[in-house]
XYZ file of C-alpha atoms in Angstrom:
655
model
C 195.550 -80.214 -105.389
C 196.991 -80.416 -108.563
C 193.223 -79.716 -110.224
C 190.435 -81.387 -112.194
C 191.210 -84.310 -114.328
C 191.344 -83.807 -118.979
C 189.653 -80.419 -118.205
C 192.301 -78.506 -118.071
C 190.236 -74.499 -119.226
C 188.681 -75.510 -115.285
C 192.312 -76.170 -114.401
C 193.494 -72.835 -115.316
C 190.062 -71.175 -114.213
C 190.803 -72.276 -110.640
C 193.953 -71.167 -109.759
C 195.337 -67.511 -109.619
C 198.584 -66.792 -110.899
C 200.957 -67.196 -107.264
C 199.569 -70.514 -106.842
C 195.813 -69.849 -104.227
C 193.043 -71.865 -104.945
C 189.935 -70.383 -105.682
C 187.149 -72.443 -103.728
C 184.051 -70.311 -105.684
C 183.110 -68.773 -101.656
C 181.307 -65.531 -100.229
C 182.086 -64.323 -97.511
C 183.562 -61.731 -95.392
C 185.844 -60.826 -92.450
C 184.363 -59.826 -88.983
C 186.472 -59.900 -85.435
C 188.774 -61.588 -86.881
C 186.232 -64.308 -87.798
C 185.401 -65.679 -91.437
C 181.511 -65.871 -92.570
C 180.861 -68.214 -95.759
C 177.994 -66.724 -96.898
C 177.008 -68.269 -100.498
C 179.226 -69.115 -103.776
C 180.099 -67.297 -106.584
C 178.575 -69.461 -108.888
C 174.856 -69.572 -107.230
C 174.623 -66.902 -108.220
C 173.046 -64.334 -110.396
C 172.302 -60.875 -111.631
C 168.469 -59.444 -112.185
C 168.603 -55.728 -114.070
C 172.406 -55.886 -113.688
C 172.175 -56.722 -109.220
C 173.351 -59.599 -108.440
C 171.710 -61.776 -106.253
C 172.788 -64.337 -103.745
C 170.102 -67.519 -103.591
C 170.789 -67.727 -99.918
C 169.396 -64.213 -99.052
C 166.324 -64.678 -100.657
C 165.995 -68.723 -99.761
C 166.978 -67.363 -95.324
C 164.462 -65.143 -95.658
C 162.149 -67.559 -97.295
C 162.801 -70.484 -93.740
C 162.038 -67.333 -91.112
C 158.287 -68.031 -92.004
C 156.387 -70.614 -89.966
C 154.501 -72.510 -92.601
C 158.324 -73.090 -94.928
C 159.998 -76.036 -94.706
C 162.708 -75.606 -96.848
C 163.583 -74.152 -99.456
C 165.936 -73.378 -102.585
C 165.935 -70.337 -104.878
C 167.377 -70.505 -108.769
C 167.578 -68.085 -111.331
C 165.480 -68.170 -114.541
C 165.185 -65.905 -117.312
C 162.391 -63.135 -116.674
C 159.859 -62.607 -119.191
C 160.537 -59.023 -120.412
C 163.636 -60.651 -121.394
C 165.797 -58.192 -119.241
C 167.675 -60.558 -117.680
C 167.145 -63.013 -114.808
C 164.601 -63.335 -112.230
C 164.352 -64.824 -109.087
C 162.313 -68.046 -108.547
C 161.279 -70.076 -105.087
C 160.738 -74.028 -105.014
C 158.641 -74.256 -101.679
C 157.835 -77.527 -99.365
C 155.466 -76.408 -96.889
C 154.369 -78.125 -93.505
C 151.539 -80.488 -94.116
C 147.940 -78.900 -94.302
C 149.480 -74.998 -94.600
C 146.813 -73.407 -97.112
C 150.240 -70.743 -98.328
C 149.610 -69.426 -101.754
C 151.989 -67.374 -103.607
C 150.679 -64.738 -103.139
C 151.176 -64.671 -99.497
C 155.087 -65.834 -100.017
C 155.284 -62.655 -101.975
C 153.941 -60.165 -99.532
C 155.855 -62.473 -96.822
C 159.408 -61.051 -98.148
C 158.747 -57.858 -98.509
C 160.054 -56.059 -95.201
C 163.198 -58.931 -95.632
C 164.211 -58.098 -99.397
C 164.989 -54.852 -101.511
C 163.205 -54.983 -104.506
C 164.625 -56.112 -106.849
C 165.183 -59.750 -104.926
C 161.106 -59.823 -105.047
C 160.185 -63.533 -106.739
C 159.091 -63.502 -110.090
C 157.900 -67.355 -110.148
C 157.033 -69.487 -107.268
C 156.593 -73.436 -107.181
C 155.699 -74.989 -103.966
C 157.388 -79.174 -104.462
C 157.355 -82.750 -102.139
C 161.016 -81.523 -101.747
C 163.888 -79.657 -102.444
C 166.766 -81.371 -103.652
C 169.748 -82.107 -101.345
C 173.182 -84.290 -101.322
C 174.119 -86.384 -98.786
C 176.257 -83.219 -96.817
C 172.358 -80.719 -97.555
C 174.117 -78.705 -100.802
C 171.103 -77.582 -102.469
C 170.850 -79.566 -106.135
C 170.053 -76.398 -107.956
C 170.877 -78.041 -111.636
C 167.716 -80.310 -109.931
C 165.292 -76.871 -109.845
C 166.394 -76.166 -113.229
C 165.447 -79.074 -114.727
C 162.036 -79.138 -112.763
C 161.770 -75.772 -114.365
C 162.835 -76.726 -117.774
C 159.890 -79.429 -117.544
C 158.255 -77.357 -116.320
C 158.272 -74.880 -118.522
C 158.238 -77.474 -121.950
C 154.843 -78.942 -120.750
C 153.696 -75.670 -120.700
C 154.738 -74.046 -124.058
C 152.163 -73.807 -125.646
C 150.670 -71.717 -122.940
C 148.223 -68.018 -123.750
C 148.414 -64.495 -123.418
C 148.693 -63.426 -119.902
C 146.362 -60.971 -120.080
C 142.861 -62.956 -120.752
C 139.613 -62.289 -120.756
C 137.554 -63.884 -117.768
C 135.566 -66.379 -118.884
C 139.268 -67.897 -121.083
C 140.589 -68.129 -118.242
C 137.997 -69.590 -116.131
C 138.868 -73.197 -118.603
C 140.176 -76.430 -117.173
C 143.786 -76.656 -118.133
C 144.721 -78.854 -120.717
C 145.855 -81.771 -120.233
C 149.531 -82.432 -119.213
C 150.052 -78.298 -118.720
C 150.947 -76.898 -115.449
C 149.030 -73.760 -114.832
C 151.125 -70.006 -115.199
C 151.796 -68.982 -112.000
C 151.322 -65.129 -113.419
C 148.006 -64.646 -111.016
C 145.698 -64.213 -114.207
C 144.340 -60.493 -115.358
C 141.206 -59.665 -116.318
C 141.764 -57.559 -119.939
C 139.116 -54.883 -118.658
C 142.380 -53.778 -115.776
C 144.542 -53.439 -118.151
C 145.078 -49.462 -120.233
C 147.930 -47.861 -122.088
C 147.413 -44.307 -120.521
C 148.271 -43.142 -124.131
C 151.289 -42.372 -126.492
C 153.357 -41.094 -123.266
C 152.539 -44.430 -120.890
C 153.030 -46.449 -124.286
C 155.883 -45.401 -124.464
C 157.566 -44.996 -121.132
C 156.381 -47.573 -119.721
C 157.612 -49.509 -122.575
C 161.360 -47.523 -121.147
C 160.708 -48.678 -118.804
C 160.858 -52.042 -118.648
C 163.344 -52.104 -121.422
C 165.394 -50.701 -118.372
C 165.609 -47.122 -120.159
C 164.146 -45.768 -117.158
C 162.331 -42.170 -117.114
C 160.314 -40.623 -114.532
C 159.143 -37.555 -112.655
C 159.839 -36.046 -109.469
C 158.262 -33.266 -107.067
C 159.300 -32.603 -103.601
C 156.918 -30.280 -101.266
C 159.290 -28.898 -98.522
C 156.707 -27.687 -95.646
C 156.653 -27.711 -92.031
C 154.240 -27.701 -89.049
C 154.386 -26.546 -85.921
C 154.820 -29.034 -82.955
C 153.193 -27.027 -80.210
C 151.173 -28.985 -77.882
C 152.167 -31.922 -79.357
C 153.785 -34.650 -77.428
C 154.808 -36.850 -79.472
C 155.836 -35.068 -83.606
C 156.838 -38.039 -85.217
C 153.448 -40.325 -83.779
C 151.403 -37.214 -84.858
C 152.341 -36.581 -88.270
C 152.194 -40.423 -89.020
C 149.072 -40.919 -88.061
C 147.635 -37.608 -90.049
C 150.427 -38.698 -93.340
C 147.990 -41.782 -93.285
C 145.162 -40.276 -93.442
C 145.290 -37.872 -96.416
C 147.603 -40.145 -98.112
C 144.676 -43.099 -97.772
C 141.983 -40.783 -99.215
C 144.348 -39.045 -102.309
C 144.579 -42.316 -103.532
C 141.181 -42.769 -103.021
C 140.355 -39.568 -105.063
C 142.830 -40.325 -107.874
C 141.522 -43.422 -109.344
C 145.299 -43.031 -111.747
C 147.599 -43.854 -108.719
C 146.305 -47.357 -108.685
C 148.015 -48.293 -111.652
C 151.011 -50.404 -111.716
C 153.032 -51.752 -115.533
C 152.049 -54.648 -116.485
C 155.641 -56.478 -118.244
C 153.612 -58.022 -120.751
C 150.228 -57.935 -122.831
C 148.703 -59.742 -125.397
C 150.115 -56.972 -128.057
C 153.342 -57.962 -126.818
C 153.212 -54.260 -125.857
C 153.815 -52.362 -121.767
C 151.105 -51.449 -120.803
C 149.101 -50.225 -117.030
C 147.481 -52.613 -115.135
C 145.434 -51.670 -112.187
C 146.043 -53.545 -109.294
C 143.443 -54.741 -107.131
C 144.856 -53.009 -103.271
C 147.535 -50.950 -102.733
C 149.183 -51.368 -99.361
C 150.794 -48.372 -97.495
C 154.331 -50.435 -97.675
C 154.452 -50.628 -101.423
C 154.808 -46.801 -102.015
C 156.133 -44.455 -98.641
C 158.753 -44.872 -96.769
C 160.504 -42.380 -93.876
C 163.897 -41.277 -94.410
C 165.658 -39.404 -91.521
C 168.517 -36.465 -91.526
C 171.574 -38.346 -89.868
C 174.077 -36.231 -88.212
C 176.726 -36.608 -90.571
C 173.976 -34.486 -92.738
C 173.654 -31.836 -90.495
C 176.147 -29.484 -92.549
C 174.991 -30.025 -95.372
C 172.284 -27.417 -96.919
C 169.548 -27.742 -97.935
C 169.907 -28.375 -101.733
C 172.356 -30.414 -101.773
C 170.394 -33.052 -99.161
C 166.841 -32.841 -101.689
C 169.352 -33.153 -104.753
C 171.922 -36.399 -103.075
C 167.936 -37.620 -101.984
C 166.308 -37.717 -105.269
C 169.463 -38.938 -107.346
C 169.463 -42.428 -104.438
C 165.550 -42.273 -105.493
C 165.253 -42.393 -109.191
C 168.586 -44.678 -108.905
C 166.934 -47.385 -106.907
C 163.195 -46.836 -108.631
C 164.936 -48.015 -111.703
C 164.966 -51.759 -109.957
C 161.644 -51.804 -108.076
C 159.389 -54.308 -110.179
C 156.014 -55.019 -112.214
C 152.524 -55.305 -111.188
C 153.708 -52.674 -108.284
C 152.232 -48.841 -107.531
C 154.155 -46.557 -110.209
C 154.910 -44.548 -108.048
C 156.334 -43.485 -104.255
C 155.865 -40.915 -101.371
C 159.662 -40.502 -100.026
C 158.995 -38.223 -96.393
C 162.177 -36.466 -95.106
C 162.326 -35.383 -92.082
C 164.751 -32.134 -91.718
C 166.931 -32.211 -88.465
C 166.933 -35.100 -86.992
C 166.044 -39.395 -87.209
C 162.283 -39.790 -86.637
C 161.675 -41.621 -83.843
C 164.922 -39.891 -81.573
C 163.241 -37.058 -78.974
C 166.256 -36.492 -76.831
C 166.498 -33.074 -78.270
C 163.419 -32.596 -77.961
C 161.247 -31.175 -81.469
C 161.820 -27.199 -82.866
C 159.205 -24.826 -82.786
C 158.160 -25.852 -86.308
C 159.820 -29.427 -87.394
C 160.113 -28.851 -91.389
C 159.075 -31.716 -93.976
C 159.767 -32.529 -97.594
C 157.336 -34.737 -98.998
C 159.166 -36.443 -102.610
C 156.555 -37.442 -104.534
C 157.898 -40.078 -107.674
C 156.156 -41.301 -110.453
C 156.831 -43.242 -113.790
C 155.783 -40.058 -116.459
C 153.040 -41.878 -118.509
C 151.695 -42.143 -115.006
C 151.788 -38.136 -114.521
C 152.732 -34.668 -116.438
C 154.139 -31.571 -114.291
C 150.440 -30.434 -113.420
C 149.757 -33.861 -111.776
C 152.550 -33.781 -109.905
C 151.402 -29.981 -107.854
C 147.962 -31.941 -108.160
C 149.045 -35.061 -106.194
C 150.417 -32.245 -103.586
C 146.878 -29.941 -103.711
C 145.089 -33.323 -102.800
C 147.180 -33.751 -100.523
C 146.985 -30.223 -98.606
C 143.557 -30.628 -97.989
C 143.173 -34.114 -96.987
C 146.144 -33.395 -94.447
C 144.284 -30.323 -92.959
C 141.705 -30.966 -92.417
C 142.305 -34.854 -91.310
C 139.949 -36.245 -88.789
C 140.747 -38.271 -85.805
C 140.241 -41.679 -87.153
C 142.485 -44.681 -88.738
C 143.335 -45.885 -91.293
C 142.172 -48.602 -93.463
C 144.741 -49.963 -95.586
C 146.056 -51.188 -98.243
C 142.884 -49.665 -99.600
C 140.885 -51.787 -101.725
C 141.025 -50.868 -105.632
C 137.053 -50.449 -106.813
C 136.069 -52.331 -109.892
C 134.676 -48.793 -111.384
C 138.350 -46.615 -111.159
C 140.055 -46.225 -114.626
C 142.805 -44.449 -115.891
C 142.293 -41.640 -117.590
C 140.739 -41.094 -121.152
C 144.577 -41.569 -123.538
C 145.680 -38.179 -124.777
C 144.859 -39.653 -128.437
C 141.284 -40.543 -127.973
C 140.723 -36.725 -126.356
C 141.874 -34.786 -129.257
C 142.870 -35.034 -132.605
C 146.914 -35.206 -133.303
C 147.178 -36.438 -137.109
C 144.629 -33.179 -137.566
C 147.282 -30.791 -139.800
C 146.871 -27.175 -140.794
C 148.622 -27.232 -144.100
C 149.332 -23.239 -144.509
C 151.169 -23.310 -140.570
C 154.598 -24.845 -141.662
C 155.690 -26.426 -138.791
C 158.458 -27.151 -136.708
C 161.862 -24.767 -138.202
C 164.405 -27.840 -137.927
C 166.568 -28.522 -140.378
C 166.964 -32.699 -139.838
C 170.845 -32.174 -141.170
C 171.857 -29.659 -138.389
C 173.972 -31.134 -136.597
C 173.056 -31.590 -132.232
C 175.335 -31.024 -129.827
C 174.276 -34.441 -128.026
C 177.068 -34.737 -125.657
C 179.045 -37.970 -125.499
C 177.847 -41.363 -126.781
C 176.506 -43.219 -123.793
C 176.176 -47.556 -123.522
C 176.140 -49.152 -120.023
C 177.714 -52.338 -119.040
C 174.171 -52.363 -117.008
C 171.899 -50.980 -115.765
C 173.724 -51.213 -111.907
C 176.018 -48.491 -114.154
C 173.304 -46.326 -114.442
C 173.078 -43.045 -112.470
C 170.707 -39.681 -112.602
C 172.115 -36.611 -111.167
C 170.784 -33.476 -109.665
C 171.330 -29.438 -109.028
C 169.259 -27.756 -107.720
C 169.261 -23.854 -107.573
C 166.932 -21.830 -105.000
C 166.969 -18.203 -105.950
C 165.045 -15.235 -103.178
C 161.784 -13.855 -103.860
C 163.290 -10.552 -103.964
C 166.091 -11.175 -106.306
C 163.148 -13.206 -108.334
C 161.871 -9.720 -108.402
C 164.007 -8.144 -110.467
C 163.910 -10.377 -113.190
C 160.994 -10.718 -113.359
C 160.744 -6.740 -113.463
C 163.387 -7.292 -117.263
C 160.802 -9.614 -118.208
C 157.826 -7.287 -117.709
C 159.814 -4.922 -119.388
C 160.725 -6.409 -123.248
C 157.724 -8.433 -122.922
C 159.055 -12.067 -122.270
C 158.630 -14.202 -120.244
C 159.692 -16.433 -117.257
C 160.453 -18.890 -118.980
C 161.856 -17.908 -121.878
C 164.289 -15.736 -120.400
C 166.109 -19.431 -118.018
C 165.833 -20.679 -121.736
C 167.893 -17.957 -122.948
C 169.833 -17.628 -120.086
C 170.787 -21.623 -119.824
C 171.618 -21.669 -123.835
C 174.148 -18.766 -123.436
C 175.764 -21.098 -121.047
C 176.137 -23.317 -123.549
C 177.299 -21.589 -126.241
C 180.708 -21.173 -124.525
C 180.674 -24.219 -122.831
C 179.537 -26.827 -125.386
C 181.571 -27.583 -128.157
C 181.972 -24.978 -131.066
C 180.702 -25.541 -134.227
C 177.290 -27.386 -133.348
C 173.336 -26.368 -133.020
C 170.577 -26.394 -130.070
C 167.486 -27.422 -129.768
C 165.026 -27.657 -126.434
C 161.603 -29.162 -125.871
C 159.615 -26.454 -123.832
C 157.171 -28.811 -122.674
C 152.961 -27.517 -122.320
C 149.321 -29.008 -121.295
C 146.961 -30.252 -124.209
C 143.981 -30.422 -121.332
C 142.448 -27.475 -122.801
C 142.457 -29.061 -125.793
C 142.019 -32.711 -124.211
C 138.492 -30.998 -121.616
C 139.881 -33.030 -118.484
C 139.980 -31.674 -115.469
C 142.391 -29.462 -113.654
C 142.266 -31.865 -110.857
C 143.133 -34.867 -112.824
C 146.971 -37.121 -112.381
C 147.343 -37.857 -116.048
C 149.529 -36.917 -118.679
C 147.566 -34.412 -121.509
C 150.998 -33.080 -122.579
C 153.511 -32.354 -125.238
C 156.652 -29.968 -126.192
C 157.614 -26.900 -128.398
C 160.531 -28.075 -130.307
C 163.209 -24.993 -131.235
C 166.175 -25.184 -133.050
C 168.814 -22.563 -132.382
C 171.140 -22.561 -135.734
C 175.387 -22.545 -135.237
C 175.733 -19.279 -136.842
C 172.715 -17.844 -133.189
C 175.036 -19.871 -130.846
C 178.161 -18.082 -132.622
C 176.880 -14.819 -131.411
C 175.548 -15.797 -127.934
C 179.885 -17.367 -128.388
C 180.526 -14.425 -128.170
C 179.016 -11.967 -126.763
C 180.171 -10.451 -124.003
C 177.903 -11.014 -120.487
C 175.418 -7.716 -119.541
C 176.582 -6.026 -122.887
C 174.148 -4.238 -125.049
C 174.454 -7.244 -127.543
C 173.384 -10.216 -124.736
C 170.372 -8.013 -123.686
C 169.465 -7.688 -127.228
C 170.252 -12.163 -127.741
C 167.792 -12.013 -124.351
C 165.020 -10.244 -126.005
C 165.569 -11.924 -129.397
C 165.139 -15.190 -128.418
C 163.112 -14.219 -125.375
C 160.490 -12.652 -127.796
C 161.202 -15.836 -130.771
C 160.157 -18.328 -127.830
C 156.776 -16.495 -126.557
C 155.452 -15.539 -129.930
C 155.814 -19.652 -131.019
C 154.354 -20.743 -128.286
C 151.817 -18.272 -128.620
C 151.372 -19.815 -132.281
C 151.321 -23.717 -131.203
C 149.311 -23.535 -127.716
C 146.958 -21.404 -130.346
C 147.199 -23.640 -133.421
C 147.508 -27.792 -130.915
C 146.764 -30.623 -130.784
C 147.667 -29.525 -134.872
C 151.248 -30.280 -136.616
C 151.622 -31.871 -133.203
C 155.190 -33.437 -132.242
C 152.900 -36.315 -129.946
C 151.671 -37.214 -133.786
C 155.274 -37.866 -134.341
C 156.147 -39.812 -130.611
C 152.644 -41.534 -132.347
C 154.094 -42.304 -135.378
C 156.779 -44.289 -133.907
C 154.878 -46.708 -132.946
C 153.079 -47.335 -136.316
C 156.149 -47.841 -138.192
C 160.110 -48.788 -137.786
C 162.310 -45.528 -136.604
C 164.044 -43.910 -139.411
C 166.236 -41.602 -140.060
C 163.112 -39.037 -139.612
C 163.731 -39.646 -135.433
C 166.519 -37.361 -135.720
C 163.849 -34.882 -135.351
C 163.762 -35.972 -132.184
C 166.905 -34.964 -130.761
C 167.249 -32.548 -128.510
C 170.107 -30.889 -125.329
C 167.166 -29.259 -123.130
C 163.908 -30.267 -121.803
C 163.014 -27.051 -119.969
C 159.636 -26.847 -117.828
C 158.594 -23.958 -115.847
C 155.659 -25.411 -113.329
C 153.621 -23.602 -110.797
C 149.300 -24.517 -110.162
C 150.117 -25.410 -106.196
C 147.178 -24.070 -104.832
C 148.110 -21.574 -101.837
C 148.083 -23.422 -98.394
C 146.280 -20.857 -95.499
C 148.495 -19.378 -93.512
C 147.255 -20.493 -90.713
C 146.858 -24.571 -91.725
C 148.562 -26.513 -89.497
C 151.380 -28.029 -92.812
C 152.610 -25.546 -94.612
C 153.961 -25.733 -98.356
C 157.447 -23.011 -98.448
C 159.257 -24.384 -100.828
C 158.562 -26.762 -104.071
C 160.725 -28.405 -106.480
C 160.165 -30.315 -109.535
C 162.959 -32.487 -111.433
C 162.950 -35.724 -113.518
C 165.460 -38.584 -113.672
C 168.862 -38.233 -115.973
C 167.229 -38.863 -119.155
C 168.766 -43.243 -120.857
C 167.140 -41.890 -124.502
C 166.571 -37.932 -124.674
C 167.556 -34.561 -124.467
C 171.234 -34.822 -122.749
C 169.915 -32.183 -119.693
C 166.591 -30.920 -117.890
C 165.890 -27.715 -116.575
C 163.020 -27.407 -114.351
C 161.402 -25.177 -112.448
C 159.348 -24.113 -110.125
C 158.151 -21.510 -107.273
C 155.064 -20.136 -104.795
C 153.178 -17.385 -104.031
C 156.293 -15.316 -101.881
C 157.817 -18.143 -101.975
C 162.298 -19.116 -104.107
C 162.599 -20.121 -107.330
C 163.761 -23.508 -107.424
C 165.987 -24.952 -110.076
C 167.159 -28.587 -110.986
C 169.507 -29.482 -113.251
C 169.155 -33.479 -114.517
C 171.412 -36.332 -116.203
C 172.123 -38.891 -116.903
C 175.664 -39.637 -115.080
C 178.593 -40.283 -117.631
C 176.466 -37.860 -120.204
C 178.241 -35.141 -119.394
C 181.257 -34.064 -116.830
C 179.693 -33.513 -113.714
C 181.844 -30.347 -113.367
C 180.298 -28.938 -116.786
C 176.717 -28.865 -114.951
C 178.587 -27.815 -111.059
C 179.383 -24.581 -113.012
C 175.985 -24.939 -114.516
C 174.205 -23.945 -111.348
C 176.437 -21.482 -110.332
C 176.294 -19.048 -113.649
C 173.219 -19.513 -113.379
C 172.683 -19.341 -109.435
C 175.075 -15.965 -110.204
C 172.836 -14.202 -112.743
C 169.772 -14.343 -111.048
C 170.810 -13.645 -107.614
C 171.810 -10.779 -109.204
C 168.653 -9.771 -109.490
C 169.997 -9.065 -113.578
C 170.730 -5.748 -111.898
C 172.849 -4.727 -114.818
C 171.290 -6.622 -117.909
C 168.037 -3.700 -116.216
C 169.879 -2.002 -116.689
C 170.573 -1.064 -120.342
C 168.027 0.532 -123.204
C 168.361 -2.169 -126.009
């Protein structure tokens, strides 16, 4: 073969330098056999992932009502790459609809391969050799789009939706959504749902490490799964906020949340076991790896599904494996991952408070999944409607921030594809005994644990980050004392205290010696300032609030004032999980809170959580690539070394 006639560019692209022909086939080898599975030019990208039409077509043909199918990539409604569209030929008399097709594919395909559009056709166009003519499928889709260019918004009043389509217009494929079914969940809900739709993932996670006695239980895995199903069903029933998902388009061209018609168990649960090769890893490493994995996967999950998921991890073995017998107490970790717009830190604890209560009082009765969402289930009142975020106290100077300060912000990040995104996680556990020593130091100098941890982080950064930089940290806090939200609700009524640390103060920290009086003086000074600022912030709340500035970003173009919202650290200390009775079936042993690596926020996040009598669990999270991983490895070692000592050497000093 010499090439393509009168097409030198195509000819050049067809041959390798050593004159092999690029056929464009996708395949693999196994047992000395070659398997051809697709054509390279037929592949398309969904949010950075390569998708093979043949894989989706193979799954579709498994349905007994599907005679034939063809799949192409079409522009996604949110403008972020492509989404799969299927053209389906049904058996005569079939009642299969679009929703039924999508439900059928759930167990067959990864979530990012979910169909965005479905069109039923009389015949899937093929050439004489049986090859699907995808160009004809694209022409059909373009013709439909041209005939429907003046269609209304996806979200409309029910009365509008019930009208007859205009002549020559084809009906929408997306299900009609009543306007009353949507909610923006407030300033943070608007921010985080919009970021999610654009591919800027923003989520948080809470892990409850727990255990239960296997005594007298013949099949512990089945016993646990049954009670888990009951407890989760009742938890969803108790918290209406869990019945919302992100919708990717709204009349105002802004992402909102959508009340879903039903919550399906398989959409919100996943069970993972510990493989034999994982048994050499310690518990914290296993959980850190799990958080990295699931934060990455959640980024690619679609819209119009619940914005949360519970991952259940069985320690010490695989689910359903009975070969080695059951331990006296089976350890289980439950990871609750959710979009941050849905839940603040206290809400994460509330989820598990409710779940543990129902699990430990569960009855032996069948669980009627899916959960049908009642029409009277309403989203929580948005933060800006529950209090006046624009209120000002003119006698208060507000944020003591230099907008021109040179703030360390890590490396400038640009992702060629969201496929390149990665969330790094490191966990540090401090047992109760050394933690008591650190708390004694706090008590002695009248500083809080939050202030102490913030100071230790800043001292590490002063020595590890590039010189000649100032630092900023944000300390989140709950605004429920102002908004009147119930203590056990799942919502996001939170704000944050933004603190700045000048280059001169950073220089003092850098030159201080570990366990010296100079270092102790700096820790106490910064700890007291942190406590005083947070006390004043809570007292004047909601006046001069940081959230007013975030709200302003929606109302005018982002200019130089947005530099005020650049910070290095997001530091949160969370408690609030209720005591679980000693004789309870499922007992809480440790809790861990984390956020994902932030594409648009701080360089890294620091979160800590503890339970009475249990360890302090610290998480460090960052977007991979913003700083070398060794930086966070050393930070984790530093925090572990200092806190494991109980800070005894500092406690023995006086200032």
